[in-house]
Short mmCIF file of C-alpha atoms and ligand atoms in Angstrom, two decimals:
data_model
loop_
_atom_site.label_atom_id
_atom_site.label_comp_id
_atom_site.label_asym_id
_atom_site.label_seq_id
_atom_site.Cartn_x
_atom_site.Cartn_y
_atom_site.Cartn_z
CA UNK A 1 75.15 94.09 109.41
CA UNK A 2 76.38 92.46 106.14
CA UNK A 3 80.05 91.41 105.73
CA UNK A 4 82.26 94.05 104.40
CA UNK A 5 84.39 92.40 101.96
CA UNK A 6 87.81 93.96 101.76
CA UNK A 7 90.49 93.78 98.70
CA UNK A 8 94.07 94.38 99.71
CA UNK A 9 96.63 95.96 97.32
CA UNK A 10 99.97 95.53 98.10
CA UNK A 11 100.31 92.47 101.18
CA UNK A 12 102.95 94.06 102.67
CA UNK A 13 103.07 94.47 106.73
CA UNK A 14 100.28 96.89 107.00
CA UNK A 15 98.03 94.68 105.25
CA UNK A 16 99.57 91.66 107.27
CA UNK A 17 98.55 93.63 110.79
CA UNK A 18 95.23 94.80 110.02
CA UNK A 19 94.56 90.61 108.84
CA UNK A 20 95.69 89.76 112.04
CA UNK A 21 93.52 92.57 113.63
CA UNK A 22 90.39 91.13 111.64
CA UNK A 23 90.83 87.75 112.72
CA UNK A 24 90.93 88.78 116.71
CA UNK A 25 87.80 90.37 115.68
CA UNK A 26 86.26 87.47 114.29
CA UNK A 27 87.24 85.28 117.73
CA UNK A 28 85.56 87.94 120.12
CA UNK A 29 83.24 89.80 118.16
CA UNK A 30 81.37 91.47 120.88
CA UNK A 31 84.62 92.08 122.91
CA UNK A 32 86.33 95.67 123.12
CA UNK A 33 89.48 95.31 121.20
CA UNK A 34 92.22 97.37 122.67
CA UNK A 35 93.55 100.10 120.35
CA UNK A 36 89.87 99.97 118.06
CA UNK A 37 88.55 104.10 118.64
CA UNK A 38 85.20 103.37 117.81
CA UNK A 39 83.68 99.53 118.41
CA UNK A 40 81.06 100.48 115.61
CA UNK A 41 81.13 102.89 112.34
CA UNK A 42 78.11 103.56 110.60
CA UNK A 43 76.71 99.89 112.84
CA UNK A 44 79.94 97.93 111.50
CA UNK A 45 81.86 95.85 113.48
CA UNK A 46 85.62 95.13 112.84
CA UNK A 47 84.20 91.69 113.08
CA UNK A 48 82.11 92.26 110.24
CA UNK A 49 85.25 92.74 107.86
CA UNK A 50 86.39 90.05 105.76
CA UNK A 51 89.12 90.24 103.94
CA UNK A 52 88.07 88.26 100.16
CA UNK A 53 91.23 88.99 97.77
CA UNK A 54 94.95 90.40 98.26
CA UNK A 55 97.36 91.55 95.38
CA UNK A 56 100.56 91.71 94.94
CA UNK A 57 103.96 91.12 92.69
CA UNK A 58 105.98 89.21 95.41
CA UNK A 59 107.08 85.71 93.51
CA UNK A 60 106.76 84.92 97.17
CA UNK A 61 103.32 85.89 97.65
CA UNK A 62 101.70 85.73 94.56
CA UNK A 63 99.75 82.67 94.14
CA UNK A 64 99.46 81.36 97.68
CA UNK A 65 97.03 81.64 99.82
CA UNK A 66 96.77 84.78 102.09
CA UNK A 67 98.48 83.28 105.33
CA UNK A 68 101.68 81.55 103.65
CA UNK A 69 102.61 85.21 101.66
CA UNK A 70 102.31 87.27 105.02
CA UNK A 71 105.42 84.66 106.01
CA UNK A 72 107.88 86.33 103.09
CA UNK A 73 111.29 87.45 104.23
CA UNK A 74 109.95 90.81 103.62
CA UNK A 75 107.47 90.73 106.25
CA UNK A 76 108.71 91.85 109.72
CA UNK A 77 105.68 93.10 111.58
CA UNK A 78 104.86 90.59 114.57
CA UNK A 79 102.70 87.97 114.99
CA UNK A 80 100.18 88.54 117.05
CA UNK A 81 97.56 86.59 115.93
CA UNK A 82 96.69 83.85 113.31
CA UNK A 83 94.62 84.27 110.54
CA UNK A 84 90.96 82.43 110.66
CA UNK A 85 88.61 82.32 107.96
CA UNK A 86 90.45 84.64 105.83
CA UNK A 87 93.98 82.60 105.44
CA UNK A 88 93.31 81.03 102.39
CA UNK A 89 92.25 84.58 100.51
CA UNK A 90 94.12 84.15 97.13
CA UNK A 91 96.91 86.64 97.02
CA UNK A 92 96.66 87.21 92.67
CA UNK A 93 99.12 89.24 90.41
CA UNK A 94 99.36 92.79 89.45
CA UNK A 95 101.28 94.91 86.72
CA UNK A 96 104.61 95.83 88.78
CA UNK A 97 104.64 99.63 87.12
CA UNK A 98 106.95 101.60 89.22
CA UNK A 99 106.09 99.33 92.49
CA UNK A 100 109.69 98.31 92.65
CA UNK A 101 111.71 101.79 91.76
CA UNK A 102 114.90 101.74 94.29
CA UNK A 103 115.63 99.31 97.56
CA UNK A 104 112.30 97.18 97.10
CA UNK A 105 113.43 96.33 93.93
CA UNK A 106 116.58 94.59 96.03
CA UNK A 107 114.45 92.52 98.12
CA UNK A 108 111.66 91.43 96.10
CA UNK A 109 111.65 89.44 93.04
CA UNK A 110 108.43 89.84 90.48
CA UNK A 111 106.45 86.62 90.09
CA UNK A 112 106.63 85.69 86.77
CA UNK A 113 102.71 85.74 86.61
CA UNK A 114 102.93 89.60 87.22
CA UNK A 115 103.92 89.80 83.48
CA UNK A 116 100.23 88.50 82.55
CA UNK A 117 98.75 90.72 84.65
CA UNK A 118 96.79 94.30 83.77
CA UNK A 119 94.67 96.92 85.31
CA UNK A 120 92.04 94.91 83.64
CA UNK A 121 92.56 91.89 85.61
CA UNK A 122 92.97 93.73 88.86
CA UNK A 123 89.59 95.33 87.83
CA UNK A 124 87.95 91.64 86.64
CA UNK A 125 89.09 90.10 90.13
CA UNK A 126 87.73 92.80 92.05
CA UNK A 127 84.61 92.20 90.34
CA UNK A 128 84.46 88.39 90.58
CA UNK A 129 85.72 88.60 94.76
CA UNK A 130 82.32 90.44 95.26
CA UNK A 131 84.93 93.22 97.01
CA UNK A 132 83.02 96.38 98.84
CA UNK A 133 86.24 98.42 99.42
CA UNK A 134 89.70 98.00 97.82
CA UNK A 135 92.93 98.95 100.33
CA UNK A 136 96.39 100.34 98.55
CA UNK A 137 99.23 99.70 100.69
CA UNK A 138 101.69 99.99 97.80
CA UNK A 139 105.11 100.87 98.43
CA UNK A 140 105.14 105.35 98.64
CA UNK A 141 106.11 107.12 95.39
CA UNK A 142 104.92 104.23 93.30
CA UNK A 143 102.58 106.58 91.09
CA UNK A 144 101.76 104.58 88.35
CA UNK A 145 101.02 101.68 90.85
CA UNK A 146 98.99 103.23 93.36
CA UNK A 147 96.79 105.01 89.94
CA UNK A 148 96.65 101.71 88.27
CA UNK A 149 94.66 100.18 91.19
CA UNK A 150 92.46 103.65 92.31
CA UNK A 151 91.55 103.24 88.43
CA UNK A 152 90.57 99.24 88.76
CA UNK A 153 88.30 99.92 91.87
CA UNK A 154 86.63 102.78 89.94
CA UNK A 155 86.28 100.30 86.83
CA UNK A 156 84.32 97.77 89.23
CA UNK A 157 82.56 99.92 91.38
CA UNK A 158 84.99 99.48 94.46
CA UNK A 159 85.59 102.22 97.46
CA UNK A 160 89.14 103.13 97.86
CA UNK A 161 91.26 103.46 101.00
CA UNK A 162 94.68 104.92 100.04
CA UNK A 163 97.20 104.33 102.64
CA UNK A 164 100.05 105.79 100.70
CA UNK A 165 100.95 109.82 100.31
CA UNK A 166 100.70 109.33 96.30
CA UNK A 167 97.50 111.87 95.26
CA UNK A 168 93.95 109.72 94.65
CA UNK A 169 91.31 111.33 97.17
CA UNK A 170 93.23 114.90 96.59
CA UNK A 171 93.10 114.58 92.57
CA UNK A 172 90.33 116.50 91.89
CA UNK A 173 89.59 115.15 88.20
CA UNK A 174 90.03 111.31 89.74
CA UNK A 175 87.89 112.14 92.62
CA UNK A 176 85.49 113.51 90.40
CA UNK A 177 84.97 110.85 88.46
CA UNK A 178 84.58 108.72 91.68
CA UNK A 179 81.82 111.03 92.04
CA UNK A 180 80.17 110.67 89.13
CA UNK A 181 80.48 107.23 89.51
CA UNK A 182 79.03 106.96 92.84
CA UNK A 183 82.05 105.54 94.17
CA UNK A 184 83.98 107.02 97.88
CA UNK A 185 87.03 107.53 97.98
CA UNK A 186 89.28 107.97 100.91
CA UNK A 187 92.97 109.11 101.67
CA UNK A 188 95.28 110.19 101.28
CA UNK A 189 98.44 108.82 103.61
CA UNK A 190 97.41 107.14 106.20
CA UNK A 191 97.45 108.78 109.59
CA UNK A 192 98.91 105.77 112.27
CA UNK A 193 96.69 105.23 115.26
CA UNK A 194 98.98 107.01 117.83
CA UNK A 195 102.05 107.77 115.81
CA UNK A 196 104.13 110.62 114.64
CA UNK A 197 101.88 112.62 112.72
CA UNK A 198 98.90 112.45 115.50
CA UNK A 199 101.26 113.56 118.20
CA UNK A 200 103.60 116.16 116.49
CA UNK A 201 100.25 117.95 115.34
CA UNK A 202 98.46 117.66 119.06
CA UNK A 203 101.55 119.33 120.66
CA UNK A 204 101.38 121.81 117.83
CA UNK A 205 97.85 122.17 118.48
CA UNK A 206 98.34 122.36 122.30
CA UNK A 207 100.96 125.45 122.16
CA UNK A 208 98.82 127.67 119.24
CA UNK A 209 96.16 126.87 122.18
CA UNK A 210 97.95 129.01 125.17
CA UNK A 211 98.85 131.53 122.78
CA UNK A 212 102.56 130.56 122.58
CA UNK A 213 104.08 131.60 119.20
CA UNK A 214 105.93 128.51 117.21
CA UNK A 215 109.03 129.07 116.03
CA UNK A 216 110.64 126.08 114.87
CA UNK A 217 110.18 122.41 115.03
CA UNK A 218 111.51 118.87 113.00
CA UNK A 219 110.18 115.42 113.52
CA UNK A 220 112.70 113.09 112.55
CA UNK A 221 111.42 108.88 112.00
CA UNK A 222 113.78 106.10 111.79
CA UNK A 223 112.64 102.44 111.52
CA UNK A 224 113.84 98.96 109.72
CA UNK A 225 110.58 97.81 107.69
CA UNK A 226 110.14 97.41 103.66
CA UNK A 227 108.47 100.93 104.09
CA UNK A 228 111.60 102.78 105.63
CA UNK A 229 113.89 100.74 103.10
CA UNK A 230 112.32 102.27 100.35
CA UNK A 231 111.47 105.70 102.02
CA UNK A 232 115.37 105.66 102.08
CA UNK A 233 115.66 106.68 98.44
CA UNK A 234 114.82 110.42 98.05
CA UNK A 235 113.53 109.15 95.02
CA UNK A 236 110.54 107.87 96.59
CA UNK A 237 109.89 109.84 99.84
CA UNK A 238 109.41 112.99 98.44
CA UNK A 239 105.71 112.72 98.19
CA UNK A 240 105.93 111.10 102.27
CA UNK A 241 107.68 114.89 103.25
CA UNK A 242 105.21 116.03 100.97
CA UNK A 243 102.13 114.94 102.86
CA UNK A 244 104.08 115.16 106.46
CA UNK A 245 104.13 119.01 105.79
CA UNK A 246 100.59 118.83 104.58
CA UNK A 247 99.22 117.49 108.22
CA UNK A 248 101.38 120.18 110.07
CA UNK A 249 99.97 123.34 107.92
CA UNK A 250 96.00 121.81 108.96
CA UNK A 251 97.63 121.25 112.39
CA UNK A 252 97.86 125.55 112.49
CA UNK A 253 101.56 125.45 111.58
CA UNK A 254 101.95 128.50 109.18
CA UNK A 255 105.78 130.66 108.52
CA UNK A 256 107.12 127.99 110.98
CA UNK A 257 110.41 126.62 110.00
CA UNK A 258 109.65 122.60 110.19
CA UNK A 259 110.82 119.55 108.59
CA UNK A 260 109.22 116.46 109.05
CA UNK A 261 109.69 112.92 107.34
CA UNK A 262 111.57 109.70 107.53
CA UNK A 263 115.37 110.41 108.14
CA UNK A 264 116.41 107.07 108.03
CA UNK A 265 116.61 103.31 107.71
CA UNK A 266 117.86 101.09 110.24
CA UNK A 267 117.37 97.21 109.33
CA UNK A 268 117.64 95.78 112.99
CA UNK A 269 114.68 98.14 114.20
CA UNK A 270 112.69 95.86 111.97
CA UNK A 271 109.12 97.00 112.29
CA UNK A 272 109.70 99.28 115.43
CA UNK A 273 109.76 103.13 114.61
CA UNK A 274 110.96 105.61 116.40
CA UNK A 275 109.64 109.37 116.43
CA UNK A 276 112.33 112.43 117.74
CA UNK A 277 109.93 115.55 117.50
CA UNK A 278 111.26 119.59 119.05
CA UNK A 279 108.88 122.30 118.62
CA UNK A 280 110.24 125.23 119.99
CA UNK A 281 108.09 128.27 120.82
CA UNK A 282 107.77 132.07 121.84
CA UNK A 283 105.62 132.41 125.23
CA UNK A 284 105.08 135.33 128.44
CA UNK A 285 107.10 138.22 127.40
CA UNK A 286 109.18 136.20 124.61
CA UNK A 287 110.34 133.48 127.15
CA UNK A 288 111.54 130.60 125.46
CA UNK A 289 109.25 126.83 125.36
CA UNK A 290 110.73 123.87 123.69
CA UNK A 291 109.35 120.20 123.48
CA UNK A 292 111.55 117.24 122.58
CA UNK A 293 109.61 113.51 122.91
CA UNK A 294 110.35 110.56 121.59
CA UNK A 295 107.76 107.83 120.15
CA UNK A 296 108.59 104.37 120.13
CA UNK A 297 106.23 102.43 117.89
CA UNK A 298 104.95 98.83 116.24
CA UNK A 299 105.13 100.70 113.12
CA UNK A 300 102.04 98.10 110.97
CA UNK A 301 99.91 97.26 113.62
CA UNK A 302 99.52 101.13 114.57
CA UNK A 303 98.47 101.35 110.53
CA UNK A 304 96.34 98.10 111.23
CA UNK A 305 94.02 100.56 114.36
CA UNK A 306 93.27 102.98 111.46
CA UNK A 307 92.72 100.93 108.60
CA UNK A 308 90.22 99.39 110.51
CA UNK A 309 88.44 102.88 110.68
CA UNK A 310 88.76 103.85 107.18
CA UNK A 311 87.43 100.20 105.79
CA UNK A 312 84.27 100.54 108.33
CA UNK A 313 84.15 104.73 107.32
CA UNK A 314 84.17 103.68 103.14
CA UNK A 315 81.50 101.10 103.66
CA UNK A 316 79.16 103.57 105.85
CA UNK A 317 79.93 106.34 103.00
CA UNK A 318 78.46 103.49 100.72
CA UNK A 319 75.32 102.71 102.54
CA UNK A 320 74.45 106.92 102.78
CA UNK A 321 75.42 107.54 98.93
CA UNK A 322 78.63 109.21 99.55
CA UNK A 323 80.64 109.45 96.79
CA UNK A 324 83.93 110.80 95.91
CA UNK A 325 86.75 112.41 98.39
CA UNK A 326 84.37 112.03 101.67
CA UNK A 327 85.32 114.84 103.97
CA UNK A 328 83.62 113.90 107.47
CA UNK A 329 86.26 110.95 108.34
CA UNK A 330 89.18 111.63 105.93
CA UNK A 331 91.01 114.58 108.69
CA UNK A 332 91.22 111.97 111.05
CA UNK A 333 92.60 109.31 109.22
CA UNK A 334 94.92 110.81 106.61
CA UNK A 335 97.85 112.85 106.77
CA UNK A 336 96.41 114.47 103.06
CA UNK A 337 92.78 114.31 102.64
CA UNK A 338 92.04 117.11 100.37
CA UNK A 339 90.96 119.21 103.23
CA UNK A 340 92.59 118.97 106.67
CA UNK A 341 91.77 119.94 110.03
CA UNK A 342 93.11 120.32 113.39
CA UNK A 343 93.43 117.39 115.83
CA UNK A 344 90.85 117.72 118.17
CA UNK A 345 88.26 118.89 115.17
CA UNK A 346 89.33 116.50 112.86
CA UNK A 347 88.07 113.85 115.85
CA UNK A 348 85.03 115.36 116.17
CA UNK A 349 84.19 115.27 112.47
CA UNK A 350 85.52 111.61 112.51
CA UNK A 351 83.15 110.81 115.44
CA UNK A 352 79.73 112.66 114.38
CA UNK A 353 80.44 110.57 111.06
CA UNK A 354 80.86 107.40 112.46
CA UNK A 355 77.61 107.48 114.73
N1 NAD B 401 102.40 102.86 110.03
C1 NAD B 401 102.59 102.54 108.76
O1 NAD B 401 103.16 101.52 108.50
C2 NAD B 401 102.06 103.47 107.70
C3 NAD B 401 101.44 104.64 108.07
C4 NAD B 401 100.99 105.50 107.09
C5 NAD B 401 101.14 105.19 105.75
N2 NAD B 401 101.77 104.02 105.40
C6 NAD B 401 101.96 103.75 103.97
O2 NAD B 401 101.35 102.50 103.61
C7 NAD B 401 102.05 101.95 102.50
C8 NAD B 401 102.35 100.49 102.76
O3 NAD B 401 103.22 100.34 103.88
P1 NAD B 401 103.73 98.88 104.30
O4 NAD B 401 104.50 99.09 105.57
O5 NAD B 401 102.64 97.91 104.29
O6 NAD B 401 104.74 98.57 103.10
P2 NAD B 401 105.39 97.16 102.67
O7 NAD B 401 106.67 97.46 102.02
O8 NAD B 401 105.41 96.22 103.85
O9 NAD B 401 104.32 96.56 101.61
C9 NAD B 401 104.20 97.02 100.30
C10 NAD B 401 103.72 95.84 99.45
O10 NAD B 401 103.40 96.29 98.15
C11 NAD B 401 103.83 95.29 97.23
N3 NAD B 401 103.89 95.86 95.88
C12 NAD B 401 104.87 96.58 95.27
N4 NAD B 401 104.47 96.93 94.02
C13 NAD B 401 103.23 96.42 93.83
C14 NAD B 401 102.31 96.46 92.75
N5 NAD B 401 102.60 97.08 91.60
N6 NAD B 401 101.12 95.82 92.90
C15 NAD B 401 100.81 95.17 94.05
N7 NAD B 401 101.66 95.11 95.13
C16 NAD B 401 102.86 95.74 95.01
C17 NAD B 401 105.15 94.80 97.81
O11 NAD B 401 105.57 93.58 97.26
C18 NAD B 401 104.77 94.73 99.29
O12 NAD B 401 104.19 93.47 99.59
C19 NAD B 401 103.29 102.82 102.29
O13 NAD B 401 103.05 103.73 101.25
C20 NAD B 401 103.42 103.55 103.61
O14 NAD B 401 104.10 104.79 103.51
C21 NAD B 401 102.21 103.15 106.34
#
C-alpha cells in the first residue's frame, strides 16, 4: 500500500502518543501491536502512516522539528517510544483564534510567527506536505480554531479526523460541502480505545439487554493533562458534556437522569485519568441493580489506539470515493458522529468497513 501521509493540528499529547504509536509501527511492521483493533483497514498498515507536517501556536513548538516540540512543559503523556523517520516533521504556525480561551492560555505562550499565519497558509502547507488526511487535536471549545483548519483541509483537498467535540462531521452545510468536494470527513469527539465513553455505554448496553429498566447514572472523569486544564473552565467543556450525552442517548439511554463529563482537574494525575461511572437500574419485580467501576487510564495513548483507526478508516474512505460525514466507521470511533449507534453495532459497522 502507499504511505498515508498524515497532518497533525494541534501537537499536543494525543498527537505526541499516536507519533510514538507510528514509529513502533515502523520498527515491526508485520508485528501485532498490542492495543491496534484491526492490524489492517481498507489493506493499511499503521506502519504505512507517516506523519509529514504538525501545527501548532506553542512558541515552544512552533518551528522545531516534530520530536523537540513533543518535549514542551506542556506535554505529559509518557514516553514510550522514540520517534524514527518522522522526528524532524516541521511543526509550522497557525492563527491562534480562540485556541487559547481560559487555562491554556496560562501555560502556553503564542510564537510570535503565529501572528503571520492564516487559514491560507495552513491550507498552502497542507498542499505543499503532499498530506492525505489532516488530524485536529485542538484544545475542546476552540470553535473558530477547530473550523479554521476543517476549512484549510477542504481548501486542499485533505480528509479530516476531528478529535475534538466542536461540530465538523455533524455540520450538515460543512459536511456537505466536503461532499461536494469529494472530500471524507470524520468525527466528531474522539471515542478513547477503552475509556470512559466505550465502557459507560457497554454497561448501559448490557442492562437495556436483560430487560432491566435504567434509572439513573453519572460518569464523573478527573485527570491532570492540558486537556483536563482547559476542560476545567465551563467555558470550554460545554460542548465535551455536550457530546458525552450524545454517545449515551445512541448507547439506548432515553428519560434517564445522567450526567456525564469531566468533573475535574488534578495537576499531579498528569496524563492518567480516572473514570467513576453508577448506573443504577429497575430489574425482577422492581428489585434494585446498581453498577459503580472505576477506570484508570493513560489518558493520550488510549486516543493514540483510535486515531490510528480513524487515519487508516479516512484514507480507505478515499480510495472507495467516500466523501463527506462517512457513516460505516464514525459510531465506533466518535462520541458524535452525526449518527450513533450502540456498542456492539457500532463495532460491527466499524469492522465490515474496515475489511
Ligand atoms: N483520550 C484523549 O486524550 C481524548 C479523547 C477524546 C477526545 N480528545 C480531544 O482531543 C483534543 C486534543 O487533546 P490533547 O490531550 O491532545 O490536548 P493538548 O492540550 O495536549 O493539545 C492541544 C494542542 O493544541 C494546540 N493549539 C491550541 N490552539 C491552536 C491553534 N489555534 N492551532 C494549532 N494548535 C493549537 C496547543 O498548543 C496544544 O499543543 C481535545 O479536544 C480533547 O478533548 C482527547
Amino acid at each position: 500500500m502507499r504511505a498515508i501521509r498524515v497532518a497533525l493540528a494541534g501537537a499536543g499529547n494525543c498527537a505526541w502518543s499516536f507519533s510514538q504509536f507510528v514509529a513502533q509501527a515502523h520498527a515491526a511492521p508485520a508485528a501485532p501491536l498490542p492495543g491496534l483493533m484491526c492490524q489492517t483497514i481498507g489493506g493499511y498498515r499503521l506502519a504505512d502512516v507517516r506523519v509529514a507536517v504538525a501545527f501548532d501556536v506553542d512558541a515552544d513548538k512552533v518551528g522545531r522539528p516534530l520530536a523537540t516540540a513533543f518535549e514542551a512543559p506542556t506535554i505529559s503523556a509518557t514516553r514510550f517510544a522514540e520517534l524514527d523517520a518522522d522526528k524532524d516533521a516541521p511543526v509550522l504556525p497557525a492563527p491562534v483564534l480562540d485556541g487559547l480561551v481560559g487555562p491554556m492560555g496560562t501555560v502556553v505562550t503564542p510564537a510570535e510567527e503565529t501572528h503571520d499565519a492564516t487559514s491560507d497558509s495552513v491550507a498552502k502547507a497542507i498542499v505543499e506536505h503532499a498530506v492525505d488526511v489532516l488530524v485536529i487535536s485542538l484544545p475542546t471549545g476552540a470553535t473558530q480554531a477547530v473550523r479554521m483548519f476543517a476549512e484549510a483541509a477542504l481548501a486542499a483537498g485533505a480528509a479530516v479526523v476531528n478529535c475534538t467535540p466542536e461540530r465538523v462531521a455533524r455540520d450538515e452545510e460543512l459536511s456537505a460541502r466536503f461532499a461536494d468536494a469529494g472530500v471524507p470527513l470524520l468525527g466528531d469527539d474522539l471515542r478513547s480505545h477503552l475509556g470512559a465513553t466505550t465502557l459507560h455505554t457497554a454497561l448501559i448496553e448490557l442492562l437495556l439487554s436483560r430487560g432491566l429498566e435504567l434509572e439513573s447514572t453519572y460518569q464523573l472523569n478527573v485527570g491532570g493533562n492540558t486537556d483536563f486544564l482547559n476542560l476545567a473552565d465551563a467555558t470550554r467543556s460545554a460542548s465535551k458534556f455536550t457530546s458525552k450525552a450524545n454517545a449515551l442517548r445512541a448507547a439506548g439511554m432515553t428519560d434517564v437522569s445522567g450526567v456525564a463529563g469531566p468533573t475535574g482537574y488534578i495537576g499531579h494525575l498528569a496524563d492518567t485519568k480516572l473514570c467513576f461511572a453508577n448506573l443504577r437500574a429497575r430489574s425482577v419485580l422492581g428489585s434494585e441493580v446498581q453498577i459503580d467501576v472505576k477506570l484508570t487510564v493513560e489518558d493520550s495513548p488510549n486516543a493514540a489506539g483510535v486515531i490510528a483507526n480513524a487515519v487508516r478508516a479516512a484514507m480507505t474512505a478515499v480510495d472507495r470515493g467516500l466523501s463527506g460525514a462517512v457513516d460505516g466507521p464514525a459510531p465506533m470511533l466518535f462520541k458524535s458522529p452525526p449518527r450513533g449507534l450502540p456498542e456492539s453495532q457500532a463495532r460491527s459497522a466499524f469492522l465490515d468497513f474496515a475489511a
